[in-house]
Amino acid sequence: MHIDTRAILAPRKSEFGAVVPPVHLSSTFELDIDSVSGDYAYQRGSNPSRADLESVIASLEEAKYGFAFATGMAAVSSVFSLLSPGDEVLFSSNVYGGTFRYVEKIFPRAGLTGTFFDDLGSITSEDLSENTRMIFVESPGNPTLRVVDIERLAKLAHAHGALLVIDNTFMTAVLQRPLDFGADLVVQSATKFLGGHSDLLAGAVTTNDDELAENIRLSQKVFGGVLEPLTSFRLLQAIKTLPLRIARQQENAEKLVAFLSDHPAVQTVLSAGSFSDAEREVHERQAKGIGAVFSFELAQGYDLKKFLHALEIPSFAVSLGGVESLLSIPATMSHDGMTQAARDRAGITDGLVRFSAGIENIDDLLADFAKALDAAQK
Ligand SMILES: *Cc1c(COP(=O)(O)O)cnc(C)c1O
């Protein structure tokens, strides 16, 4: 079945023929006295509401296993828990700010090394050492939307006995399925598109590998960063409209990118695949469109603050992926955890604006942008 159908299909039959599965808030479950066992025992280990969600998260990607976490960073942390002291992880320099902070603050204490590449897409065998255990990448990257060839990186990683992890937050299974291109694990901040209404925090991990799944399940139990039942239920409801929302959000983003690219007040527009013909070709091969997020810079002679004050529809806020358009300045907001040098290397200039298109009427968005760009003239 297609993904829009899989997003809707109830994960199980419910009592009374309820079309929407109930929420089970119970922290503990009665066990059979003789065998001391049951379907569920204690909420952290597993519970019906999280299990419903996890089965749909797996199904969206047609993956064997899906796991739900309390936040995207808890999902990222569970993936890093697969590492041992001495291991090296390769990253692209435009990785999510929170992930960068993890590498900078926690890796040294854990005896791990994070090595950053400005262009992870062009690394070769020589860039991997015998300690390289993982390549961790976002494609498209945040906020410069650089694209890497997932299949090529998977082959490179596997030739060295390393894992390829893709943070697929910007695409979701609707637009890109990294496991199909050889990635070992996919992580997502479900706070963004999966949740889609800027009203919950959650994270997801998917994999087809039995042993990796066992270890991710272990990290749920020992770190305890799991998603609780009520939010699991709300996320499950939100996912039903994910394919619809993304289609509309991407359409709005495409029209805004076209408009801004031709506007004299705009100097650069960055979107997935826009960096080079080679990246466009790779992105078209592994994904179904640019997604809903793009970045841009105003031209000389235009004032960013005036522009932001004049915009009426988008909220000035971190995060992305919701039905409401959001706009942010990565250098001082989502990526302030990065050093200035790291931002410079990644091309995250102080004037770079990141935009996440919502589902508003496109004519209203275009009119809002046109008016604000006029108002920004110095
Ligand atoms: C937001 C985000 C995260 C972290 O997710 P939280 O839900 O905020 O913990 C990780 N990766 C990417 C690409 C993100 O945008």
mmCIF file of C-alpha atoms and ligand atoms in Angstrom:
data_model
loop_
_atom_site.group_PDB
_atom_site.id
_atom_site.type_symbol
_atom_site.label_atom_id
_atom_site.label_comp_id
_atom_site.label_asym_id
_atom_site.label_seq_id
_atom_site.Cartn_x
_atom_site.Cartn_y
_atom_site.Cartn_z
ATOM 1 C CA MET A 1 0.000 0.000 0.000
ATOM 2 C CA HIS A 2 1.015 3.618 -0.484
ATOM 3 C CA ILE A 3 2.371 5.744 2.329
ATOM 4 C CA ASP A 4 -0.769 7.920 2.638
ATOM 5 C CA THR A 5 -2.743 4.724 3.289
ATOM 6 C CA ARG A 6 -0.155 3.304 5.672
ATOM 7 C CA ALA A 7 -0.224 6.569 7.638
ATOM 8 C CA ILE A 8 -3.958 6.107 8.261
ATOM 9 C CA LEU A 9 -4.243 2.360 8.841
ATOM 10 C CA ALA A 10 -5.062 1.551 12.467
ATOM 11 C CA PRO A 11 -2.166 -0.288 14.084
ATOM 12 C CA ARG A 12 -4.526 -2.831 15.694
ATOM 13 C CA LYS A 13 -8.185 -3.739 16.290
ATOM 14 C CA SER A 14 -9.557 -1.940 19.339
ATOM 15 C CA GLU A 15 -12.286 -2.779 21.830
ATOM 16 C CA PHE A 16 -15.883 -1.734 20.880
ATOM 17 C CA GLY A 17 -14.721 -1.355 17.274
ATOM 18 C CA ALA A 18 -13.155 1.989 18.210
ATOM 19 C CA VAL A 19 -11.700 3.460 15.016
ATOM 20 C CA VAL A 20 -9.134 5.416 17.014
ATOM 21 C CA PRO A 21 -7.101 3.227 19.390
ATOM 22 C CA PRO A 22 -7.409 4.148 23.080
ATOM 23 C CA VAL A 23 -4.621 5.675 25.169
ATOM 24 C CA HIS A 24 -3.284 3.407 27.894
ATOM 25 C CA LEU A 25 -1.809 5.541 30.649
ATOM 26 C CA SER A 26 -1.072 2.678 33.025
ATOM 27 C CA SER A 27 2.529 2.682 34.253
ATOM 28 C CA THR A 28 2.332 -0.995 35.176
ATOM 29 C CA PHE A 29 0.481 -4.065 33.909
ATOM 30 C CA GLU A 30 -0.899 -7.081 35.725
ATOM 31 C CA LEU A 31 1.194 -10.204 35.113
ATOM 32 C CA ASP A 32 0.290 -13.874 35.071
ATOM 33 C CA ILE A 33 1.184 -15.169 38.543
ATOM 34 C CA ASP A 34 2.482 -18.547 37.408
ATOM 35 C CA SER A 35 4.629 -17.434 34.488
ATOM 36 C CA VAL A 36 5.255 -13.900 35.856
ATOM 37 C CA SER A 37 4.770 -12.546 32.340
ATOM 38 C CA GLY A 38 2.352 -10.581 30.174
ATOM 39 C CA ASP A 39 2.210 -8.624 26.908
ATOM 40 C CA TYR A 40 3.355 -5.548 28.820
ATOM 41 C CA ALA A 41 4.946 -5.207 32.244
ATOM 42 C CA TYR A 42 6.098 -1.642 32.877
ATOM 43 C CA GLN A 43 5.557 1.489 30.803
ATOM 44 C CA ARG A 44 9.209 2.398 30.227
ATOM 45 C CA GLY A 45 9.990 -0.978 28.689
ATOM 46 C CA SER A 46 6.944 -1.000 26.464
ATOM 47 C CA ASN A 47 3.269 -0.028 26.497
ATOM 48 C CA PRO A 48 0.324 -0.365 24.096
ATOM 49 C CA SER A 49 0.140 3.320 23.099
ATOM 50 C CA ARG A 50 3.837 3.598 22.301
ATOM 51 C CA ALA A 51 3.734 0.226 20.553
ATOM 52 C CA ASP A 52 0.884 1.513 18.307
ATOM 53 C CA LEU A 53 2.970 4.524 17.368
ATOM 54 C CA GLU A 54 6.166 2.532 16.890
ATOM 55 C CA SER A 55 4.445 0.144 14.505
ATOM 56 C CA VAL A 56 3.241 3.069 12.374
ATOM 57 C CA ILE A 57 6.671 4.759 12.481
ATOM 58 C CA ALA A 58 8.183 1.518 11.160
ATOM 59 C CA SER A 59 5.381 1.081 8.611
ATOM 60 C CA LEU A 60 5.832 4.580 7.131
ATOM 61 C CA GLU A 61 9.339 3.560 6.136
ATOM 62 C CA GLU A 62 8.472 -0.112 5.576
ATOM 63 C CA ALA A 63 11.213 -0.771 8.143
ATOM 64 C CA LYS A 64 11.389 -3.817 10.383
ATOM 65 C CA TYR A 65 11.685 -1.808 13.615
ATOM 66 C CA GLY A 66 10.524 1.597 14.827
ATOM 67 C CA PHE A 67 11.254 3.253 18.186
ATOM 68 C CA ALA A 68 9.722 6.351 19.757
ATOM 69 C CA PHE A 69 11.652 8.682 22.055
ATOM 70 C CA ALA A 70 10.769 11.661 24.225
ATOM 71 C CA THR A 71 12.653 14.057 21.912
ATOM 72 C CA GLY A 72 14.711 14.003 18.743
ATOM 73 C CA MET A 73 17.852 14.439 20.843
ATOM 74 C CA ALA A 74 16.920 11.367 22.927
ATOM 75 C CA ALA A 75 16.713 9.462 19.623
ATOM 76 C CA VAL A 76 20.105 10.842 18.537
ATOM 77 C CA SER A 77 21.576 9.941 21.965
ATOM 78 C CA SER A 78 20.273 6.386 21.678
ATOM 79 C CA VAL A 79 22.174 6.051 18.395
ATOM 80 C CA PHE A 80 25.367 7.401 19.989
ATOM 81 C CA SER A 81 24.930 4.851 22.793
ATOM 82 C CA LEU A 82 25.959 2.227 20.221
ATOM 83 C CA LEU A 83 29.523 3.641 20.352
ATOM 84 C CA SER A 84 32.431 2.568 22.563
ATOM 85 C CA PRO A 85 35.420 4.569 23.842
ATOM 86 C CA GLY A 86 37.966 5.073 21.057
ATOM 87 C CA ASP A 87 35.351 5.152 18.289
ATOM 88 C CA GLU A 88 35.305 7.942 15.723
ATOM 89 C CA VAL A 89 32.195 9.384 14.056
ATOM 90 C CA LEU A 90 32.273 11.416 10.849
ATOM 91 C CA PHE A 91 29.840 14.340 10.550
ATOM 92 C CA SER A 92 29.086 17.056 8.047
ATOM 93 C CA SER A 93 29.833 20.505 9.449
ATOM 94 C CA ASN A 94 26.224 21.661 8.923
ATOM 95 C CA VAL A 95 24.795 19.082 11.323
ATOM 96 C CA TYR A 96 21.877 20.086 13.644
ATOM 97 C CA GLY A 97 23.044 22.433 16.443
ATOM 98 C CA GLY A 98 21.962 20.063 19.239
ATOM 99 C CA THR A 99 23.878 17.179 17.684
ATOM 100 C CA PHE A 100 26.933 19.440 17.350
ATOM 101 C CA ARG A 101 26.614 20.344 21.039
ATOM 102 C CA TYR A 102 26.498 16.638 21.943
ATOM 103 C CA VAL A 103 29.712 15.992 20.017
ATOM 104 C CA GLU A 104 31.451 19.022 21.479
ATOM 105 C CA LYS A 105 30.425 18.546 25.131
ATOM 106 C CA ILE A 106 29.779 14.822 25.631
ATOM 107 C CA PHE A 107 32.018 13.017 23.129
ATOM 108 C CA PRO A 108 35.344 13.931 24.849
ATOM 109 C CA ARG A 109 34.053 12.629 28.201
ATOM 110 C CA ALA A 110 32.968 9.358 26.590
ATOM 111 C CA GLY A 111 36.315 8.901 24.829
ATOM 112 C CA LEU A 112 34.696 9.444 21.419
ATOM 113 C CA THR A 113 35.992 11.516 18.528
ATOM 114 C CA GLY A 114 33.800 13.511 16.173
ATOM 115 C CA THR A 115 35.423 14.597 12.919
ATOM 116 C CA PHE A 116 33.680 17.257 10.836
ATOM 117 C CA PHE A 117 33.780 17.593 7.063
ATOM 118 C CA ASP A 118 32.608 20.647 5.142
ATOM 119 C CA ASP A 119 31.672 18.392 2.269
ATOM 120 C CA LEU A 120 30.939 14.953 3.649
ATOM 121 C CA GLY A 121 29.590 13.987 0.244
ATOM 122 C CA SER A 122 33.074 13.969 -1.241
ATOM 123 C CA ILE A 123 34.948 11.976 1.429
ATOM 124 C CA THR A 124 36.857 8.908 0.267
ATOM 125 C CA SER A 125 38.177 5.723 1.852
ATOM 126 C CA GLU A 126 41.212 7.650 3.090
ATOM 127 C CA ASP A 127 39.045 9.792 5.358
ATOM 128 C CA LEU A 128 37.947 6.736 7.336
ATOM 129 C CA SER A 129 40.342 5.355 9.946
ATOM 130 C CA GLU A 130 40.309 1.968 11.634
ATOM 131 C CA ASN A 131 38.465 3.679 14.514
ATOM 132 C CA THR A 132 35.695 5.045 12.312
ATOM 133 C CA ARG A 133 32.572 3.341 13.592
ATOM 134 C CA MET A 134 29.848 5.594 12.249
ATOM 135 C CA ILE A 135 29.038 8.219 9.642
ATOM 136 C CA PHE A 136 26.226 10.487 10.820
ATOM 137 C CA VAL A 137 24.664 12.798 8.271
ATOM 138 C CA GLU A 138 21.648 14.931 7.407
ATOM 139 C CA SER A 139 20.626 15.171 3.784
ATOM 140 C CA PRO A 140 19.552 17.834 3.092
ATOM 141 C CA GLY A 141 21.642 19.439 5.832
ATOM 142 C CA ASN A 142 20.513 22.127 8.218
ATOM 143 C CA PRO A 143 20.288 25.072 7.406
ATOM 144 C CA THR A 144 22.299 25.162 4.174
ATOM 145 C CA LEU A 145 20.415 22.256 2.557
ATOM 146 C CA ARG A 146 23.568 20.579 1.258
ATOM 147 C CA VAL A 147 22.915 17.105 -0.124
ATOM 148 C CA VAL A 148 25.014 13.944 0.179
ATOM 149 C CA ASP A 149 24.774 10.714 -1.780
ATOM 150 C CA ILE A 150 23.362 8.267 0.790
ATOM 151 C CA GLU A 151 24.069 5.157 -1.287
ATOM 152 C CA ARG A 152 27.703 6.109 -1.843
ATOM 153 C CA LEU A 153 28.254 6.866 1.865
ATOM 154 C CA ALA A 154 26.589 3.581 2.858
ATOM 155 C CA LYS A 155 28.989 1.633 0.637
ATOM 156 C CA LEU A 156 31.966 3.570 1.976
ATOM 157 C CA ALA A 157 30.892 3.017 5.599
ATOM 158 C CA HIS A 158 30.190 -0.680 5.119
ATOM 159 C CA ALA A 159 33.534 -1.291 3.377
ATOM 160 C CA HIS A 160 35.120 -0.127 6.657
ATOM 161 C CA GLY A 161 32.756 -1.982 8.972
ATOM 162 C CA ALA A 162 31.128 1.320 9.986
ATOM 163 C CA LEU A 163 27.445 2.269 10.257
ATOM 164 C CA LEU A 164 25.644 4.931 8.259
ATOM 165 C CA VAL A 165 23.087 6.948 10.233
ATOM 166 C CA ILE A 166 20.820 9.461 8.488
ATOM 167 C CA ASP A 167 18.991 12.204 10.370
ATOM 168 C CA ASN A 168 15.936 12.314 8.087
ATOM 169 C CA THR A 169 14.028 15.034 9.975
ATOM 170 C CA PHE A 170 13.816 17.401 6.970
ATOM 171 C CA MET A 171 12.444 14.773 4.542
ATOM 172 C CA THR A 172 10.599 12.099 6.544
ATOM 173 C CA ALA A 173 9.662 8.771 4.961
ATOM 174 C CA VAL A 174 7.235 10.656 2.698
ATOM 175 C CA LEU A 175 10.076 12.203 0.678
ATOM 176 C CA GLN A 176 13.141 10.048 1.357
ATOM 177 C CA ARG A 177 13.780 6.507 2.599
ATOM 178 C CA PRO A 178 17.473 6.210 3.545
ATOM 179 C CA LEU A 179 17.181 2.531 4.579
ATOM 180 C CA ASP A 180 16.423 1.706 0.921
ATOM 181 C CA PHE A 181 19.760 3.270 -0.044
ATOM 182 C CA GLY A 182 21.763 1.249 2.492
ATOM 183 C CA ALA A 183 21.607 3.399 5.636
ATOM 184 C CA ASP A 184 21.689 1.291 8.815
ATOM 185 C CA LEU A 185 19.683 3.615 11.053
ATOM 186 C CA VAL A 186 17.369 6.559 10.481
ATOM 187 C CA VAL A 187 16.768 9.094 13.248
ATOM 188 C CA GLN A 188 14.204 11.870 13.209
ATOM 189 C CA SER A 189 13.025 14.694 15.359
ATOM 190 C CA ALA A 190 9.304 13.871 15.302
ATOM 191 C CA THR A 191 8.836 17.307 16.902
ATOM 192 C CA LYS A 192 9.069 18.695 13.378
ATOM 193 C CA PHE A 193 7.126 17.212 10.418
ATOM 194 C CA LEU A 194 5.781 14.017 12.023
ATOM 195 C CA GLY A 195 4.164 16.022 14.851
ATOM 196 C CA GLY A 196 3.518 18.842 12.417
ATOM 197 C CA HIS A 197 1.579 21.234 14.680
ATOM 198 C CA SER A 198 4.362 22.654 16.876
ATOM 199 C CA ASP A 199 2.666 21.207 19.953
ATOM 200 C CA LEU A 200 4.756 18.205 21.023
ATOM 201 C CA LEU A 201 8.327 16.897 21.387
ATOM 202 C CA ALA A 202 9.246 13.438 20.129
ATOM 203 C CA GLY A 203 11.941 11.467 18.361
ATOM 204 C CA ALA A 204 12.058 8.347 16.205
ATOM 205 C CA VAL A 205 14.585 5.692 15.199
ATOM 206 C CA THR A 206 14.042 3.079 12.480
ATOM 207 C CA THR A 207 16.182 0.169 11.315
ATOM 208 C CA ASN A 208 15.986 -3.183 9.549
ATOM 209 C CA ASP A 209 18.861 -4.696 11.544
ATOM 210 C CA ASP A 210 17.974 -7.113 14.381
ATOM 211 C CA GLU A 211 21.084 -6.464 16.459
ATOM 212 C CA LEU A 212 20.925 -2.679 16.126
ATOM 213 C CA ALA A 213 17.226 -2.821 17.060
ATOM 214 C CA GLU A 214 18.070 -4.840 20.173
ATOM 215 C CA ASN A 215 20.565 -2.175 21.247
ATOM 216 C CA ILE A 216 18.205 0.730 20.558
ATOM 217 C CA ARG A 217 15.553 -1.066 22.631
ATOM 218 C CA LEU A 218 18.137 -1.467 25.397
ATOM 219 C CA SER A 219 18.874 2.266 25.307
ATOM 220 C CA GLN A 220 15.137 2.975 25.719
ATOM 221 C CA LYS A 221 15.178 0.859 28.865
ATOM 222 C CA VAL A 222 18.410 2.090 30.436
ATOM 223 C CA PHE A 223 18.330 5.813 29.525
ATOM 224 C CA GLY A 224 14.570 5.970 29.824
ATOM 225 C CA GLY A 225 14.132 8.759 27.274
ATOM 226 C CA VAL A 226 10.954 7.170 25.933
ATOM 227 C CA LEU A 227 7.804 8.843 24.639
ATOM 228 C CA GLU A 228 4.934 8.694 27.137
ATOM 229 C CA PRO A 229 1.520 7.272 26.111
ATOM 230 C CA LEU A 230 -0.500 10.477 25.711
ATOM 231 C CA THR A 231 2.074 12.072 23.415
ATOM 232 C CA SER A 232 2.427 8.748 21.592
ATOM 233 C CA PHE A 233 -1.317 8.883 20.912
ATOM 234 C CA ARG A 234 -1.201 12.523 19.768
ATOM 235 C CA LEU A 235 1.735 11.835 17.466
ATOM 236 C CA LEU A 236 -0.094 8.849 15.998
ATOM 237 C CA GLN A 237 -3.067 11.134 15.206
ATOM 238 C CA ALA A 238 -0.755 13.760 13.686
ATOM 239 C CA ILE A 239 0.989 11.247 11.423
ATOM 240 C CA LYS A 240 -2.312 10.521 9.653
ATOM 241 C CA THR A 241 -2.107 13.868 7.857
ATOM 242 C CA LEU A 242 1.696 13.813 7.360
ATOM 243 C CA PRO A 243 1.611 12.972 3.630
ATOM 244 C CA LEU A 244 -1.093 15.631 2.990
ATOM 245 C CA ARG A 245 0.686 18.283 5.029
ATOM 246 C CA ILE A 246 4.077 17.674 3.432
ATOM 247 C CA ALA A 247 2.616 17.825 -0.073
ATOM 248 C CA ARG A 248 1.076 21.243 0.637
ATOM 249 C CA GLN A 249 4.076 22.551 2.580
ATOM 250 C CA GLN A 250 6.464 21.513 -0.190
ATOM 251 C CA GLU A 251 4.259 23.133 -2.853
ATOM 252 C CA ASN A 252 4.273 26.386 -0.873
ATOM 253 C CA ALA A 253 8.066 26.165 -0.421
ATOM 254 C CA GLU A 254 8.633 25.598 -4.155
ATOM 255 C CA LYS A 255 6.560 28.656 -5.070
ATOM 256 C CA LEU A 256 8.304 30.851 -2.503
ATOM 257 C CA VAL A 257 11.744 29.659 -3.661
ATOM 258 C CA ALA A 258 10.824 30.564 -7.258
ATOM 259 C CA PHE A 259 9.544 33.976 -6.158
ATOM 260 C CA LEU A 260 12.569 34.819 -3.980
ATOM 261 C CA SER A 261 15.090 33.547 -6.557
ATOM 262 C CA ASP A 262 13.835 36.207 -9.015
ATOM 263 C CA HIS A 263 13.517 39.034 -6.488
ATOM 264 C CA PRO A 264 16.152 41.815 -6.563
ATOM 265 C CA ALA A 265 16.059 42.112 -2.737
ATOM 266 C CA VAL A 266 17.268 38.532 -2.345
ATOM 267 C CA GLN A 267 20.912 37.623 -2.868
ATOM 268 C CA THR A 268 20.891 33.843 -2.395
ATOM 269 C CA VAL A 269 18.306 31.129 -1.987
ATOM 270 C CA LEU A 270 19.425 27.725 -0.719
ATOM 271 C CA SER A 271 17.208 24.681 -1.174
ATOM 272 C CA ALA A 272 17.823 20.933 -1.371
ATOM 273 C CA GLY A 273 19.914 20.309 -4.481
ATOM 274 C CA SER A 274 20.489 23.994 -5.288
ATOM 275 C CA PHE A 275 24.200 23.928 -4.363
ATOM 276 C CA SER A 276 25.363 22.282 -7.616
ATOM 277 C CA ASP A 277 24.125 20.234 -10.547
ATOM 278 C CA ALA A 278 25.764 17.188 -8.970
ATOM 279 C CA GLU A 279 23.852 17.637 -5.689
ATOM 280 C CA ARG A 280 20.591 18.239 -7.574
ATOM 281 C CA GLU A 281 21.095 15.017 -9.495
ATOM 282 C CA VAL A 282 21.793 13.079 -6.265
ATOM 283 C CA HIS A 283 18.806 14.621 -4.468
ATOM 284 C CA GLU A 284 16.442 13.834 -7.355
ATOM 285 C CA ARG A 285 17.627 10.241 -7.276
ATOM 286 C CA GLN A 286 17.160 9.681 -3.533
ATOM 287 C CA ALA A 287 14.296 12.047 -2.609
ATOM 288 C CA LYS A 288 10.908 13.187 -3.921
ATOM 289 C CA GLY A 289 11.242 16.961 -3.826
ATOM 290 C CA ILE A 290 12.901 19.796 -1.929
ATOM 291 C CA GLY A 291 10.774 19.488 1.195
ATOM 292 C CA ALA A 292 9.374 22.520 2.992
ATOM 293 C CA VAL A 293 12.530 24.151 4.350
ATOM 294 C CA PHE A 294 14.788 26.585 2.517
ATOM 295 C CA SER A 295 17.164 29.391 3.460
ATOM 296 C CA PHE A 296 17.934 32.768 1.951
ATOM 297 C CA GLU A 297 19.945 35.948 2.381
ATOM 298 C CA LEU A 298 18.841 39.473 1.561
ATOM 299 C CA ALA A 299 20.865 41.507 -0.929
ATOM 300 C CA GLN A 300 22.971 44.532 0.058
ATOM 301 C CA GLY A 301 20.839 47.582 0.673
ATOM 302 C CA TYR A 302 18.103 45.601 2.429
ATOM 303 C CA ASP A 303 17.706 45.492 6.206
ATOM 304 C CA LEU A 304 16.988 42.110 7.788
ATOM 305 C CA LYS A 305 15.345 43.500 10.947
ATOM 306 C CA LYS A 306 12.993 45.706 8.913
ATOM 307 C CA PHE A 307 12.106 42.691 6.777
ATOM 308 C CA LEU A 308 11.355 40.520 9.811
ATOM 309 C CA HIS A 309 9.248 43.226 11.466
ATOM 310 C CA ALA A 310 7.217 43.730 8.294
ATOM 311 C CA LEU A 311 6.351 40.032 7.801
ATOM 312 C CA GLU A 312 2.906 39.234 9.161
ATOM 313 C CA ILE A 313 2.304 35.519 8.624
ATOM 314 C CA PRO A 314 5.407 33.543 9.682
ATOM 315 C CA SER A 315 6.328 33.421 13.355
ATOM 316 C CA PHE A 316 9.907 34.283 14.267
ATOM 317 C CA ALA A 317 10.772 31.062 16.089
ATOM 318 C CA VAL A 318 13.114 28.088 16.068
ATOM 319 C CA SER A 319 11.862 24.685 14.908
ATOM 320 C CA LEU A 320 10.254 23.737 11.616
ATOM 321 C CA GLY A 321 7.859 21.337 9.978
ATOM 322 C CA GLY A 322 4.606 22.651 11.476
ATOM 323 C CA VAL A 323 1.448 23.678 9.621
ATOM 324 C CA GLU A 324 2.298 27.279 10.495
ATOM 325 C CA SER A 325 5.184 28.942 8.645
ATOM 326 C CA LEU A 326 8.221 29.621 10.833
ATOM 327 C CA LEU A 327 11.270 31.677 10.169
ATOM 328 C CA SER A 328 14.538 31.855 12.071
ATOM 329 C CA ILE A 329 18.120 33.087 12.000
ATOM 330 C CA PRO A 330 20.202 29.905 12.481
ATOM 331 C CA ALA A 331 23.415 31.745 13.490
ATOM 332 C CA THR A 332 21.854 33.184 16.656
ATOM 333 C CA MET A 333 19.085 30.613 17.215
ATOM 334 C CA SER A 334 19.274 26.899 16.295
ATOM 335 C CA HIS A 335 23.018 26.956 15.581
ATOM 336 C CA ASP A 336 24.254 29.185 18.398
ATOM 337 C CA GLY A 337 25.728 26.044 20.007
ATOM 338 C CA MET A 338 28.264 25.935 17.165
ATOM 339 C CA THR A 339 31.491 27.914 17.341
ATOM 340 C CA GLN A 340 31.825 30.890 14.973
ATOM 341 C CA ALA A 341 34.587 29.004 13.127
ATOM 342 C CA ALA A 342 32.326 25.976 12.666
ATOM 343 C CA ARG A 343 29.504 28.205 11.405
ATOM 344 C CA ASP A 344 31.852 29.922 8.958
ATOM 345 C CA ARG A 345 32.993 26.549 7.642
ATOM 346 C CA ALA A 346 29.408 25.400 7.219
ATOM 347 C CA GLY A 347 28.374 28.592 5.402
ATOM 348 C CA ILE A 348 25.945 29.680 8.128
ATOM 349 C CA THR A 349 26.303 33.449 7.771
ATOM 350 C CA ASP A 350 24.821 35.902 10.299
ATOM 351 C CA GLY A 351 22.265 37.053 7.723
ATOM 352 C CA LEU A 352 21.076 33.620 6.662
ATOM 353 C CA VAL A 353 17.325 33.201 7.228
ATOM 354 C CA ARG A 354 15.770 29.737 7.425
ATOM 355 C CA PHE A 355 12.142 29.369 6.416
ATOM 356 C CA SER A 356 9.824 26.434 7.056
ATOM 357 C CA ALA A 357 6.722 26.648 4.895
ATOM 358 C CA GLY A 358 3.367 25.936 6.517
ATOM 359 C CA ILE A 359 0.027 25.151 4.864
ATOM 360 C CA GLU A 360 -1.249 28.746 4.608
ATOM 361 C CA ASN A 361 -2.674 29.975 1.299
ATOM 362 C CA ILE A 362 0.275 30.564 -1.042
ATOM 363 C CA ASP A 363 -1.123 33.860 -2.377
ATOM 364 C CA ASP A 364 -1.179 35.257 1.162
ATOM 365 C CA LEU A 365 2.394 34.078 1.782
ATOM 366 C CA LEU A 366 3.646 35.562 -1.500
ATOM 367 C CA ALA A 367 1.921 38.879 -0.799
ATOM 368 C CA ASP A 368 3.379 38.948 2.721
ATOM 369 C CA PHE A 369 6.907 38.339 1.423
ATOM 370 C CA ALA A 370 6.540 40.916 -1.368
ATOM 371 C CA LYS A 371 5.363 43.567 1.083
ATOM 372 C CA ALA A 372 8.110 42.798 3.641
ATOM 373 C CA LEU A 373 10.860 42.841 1.006
ATOM 374 C CA ASP A 374 9.664 46.289 -0.106
ATOM 375 C CA ALA A 375 9.678 47.479 3.479
ATOM 376 C CA ALA A 376 13.229 46.177 3.986
ATOM 377 C CA GLN A 377 14.756 48.660 1.541
ATOM 378 C CA LYS A 378 17.225 50.889 3.406
HETATM 379 C C1 LIG B 1 15.069 19.534 15.905
HETATM 380 C C2 LIG B 1 16.072 18.601 15.338
HETATM 381 C C3 LIG B 1 16.685 17.634 16.161
HETATM 382 C C4 LIG B 1 16.414 17.523 17.642
HETATM 383 O O1 LIG B 1 15.090 17.195 17.905
HETATM 384 P P1 LIG B 1 14.327 17.606 19.268
HETATM 385 O O2 LIG B 1 12.994 16.994 19.090
HETATM 386 O O3 LIG B 1 14.306 19.106 19.327
HETATM 387 O O4 LIG B 1 15.104 17.041 20.395
HETATM 388 C C5 LIG B 1 17.596 16.763 15.548
HETATM 389 N N1 LIG B 1 17.889 16.858 14.233
HETATM 390 C C6 LIG B 1 17.324 17.779 13.432
HETATM 391 C C7 LIG B 1 17.693 17.835 11.987
HETATM 392 C C8 LIG B 1 16.404 18.683 13.955
HETATM 393 O O5 LIG B 1 15.859 19.623 13.164
#
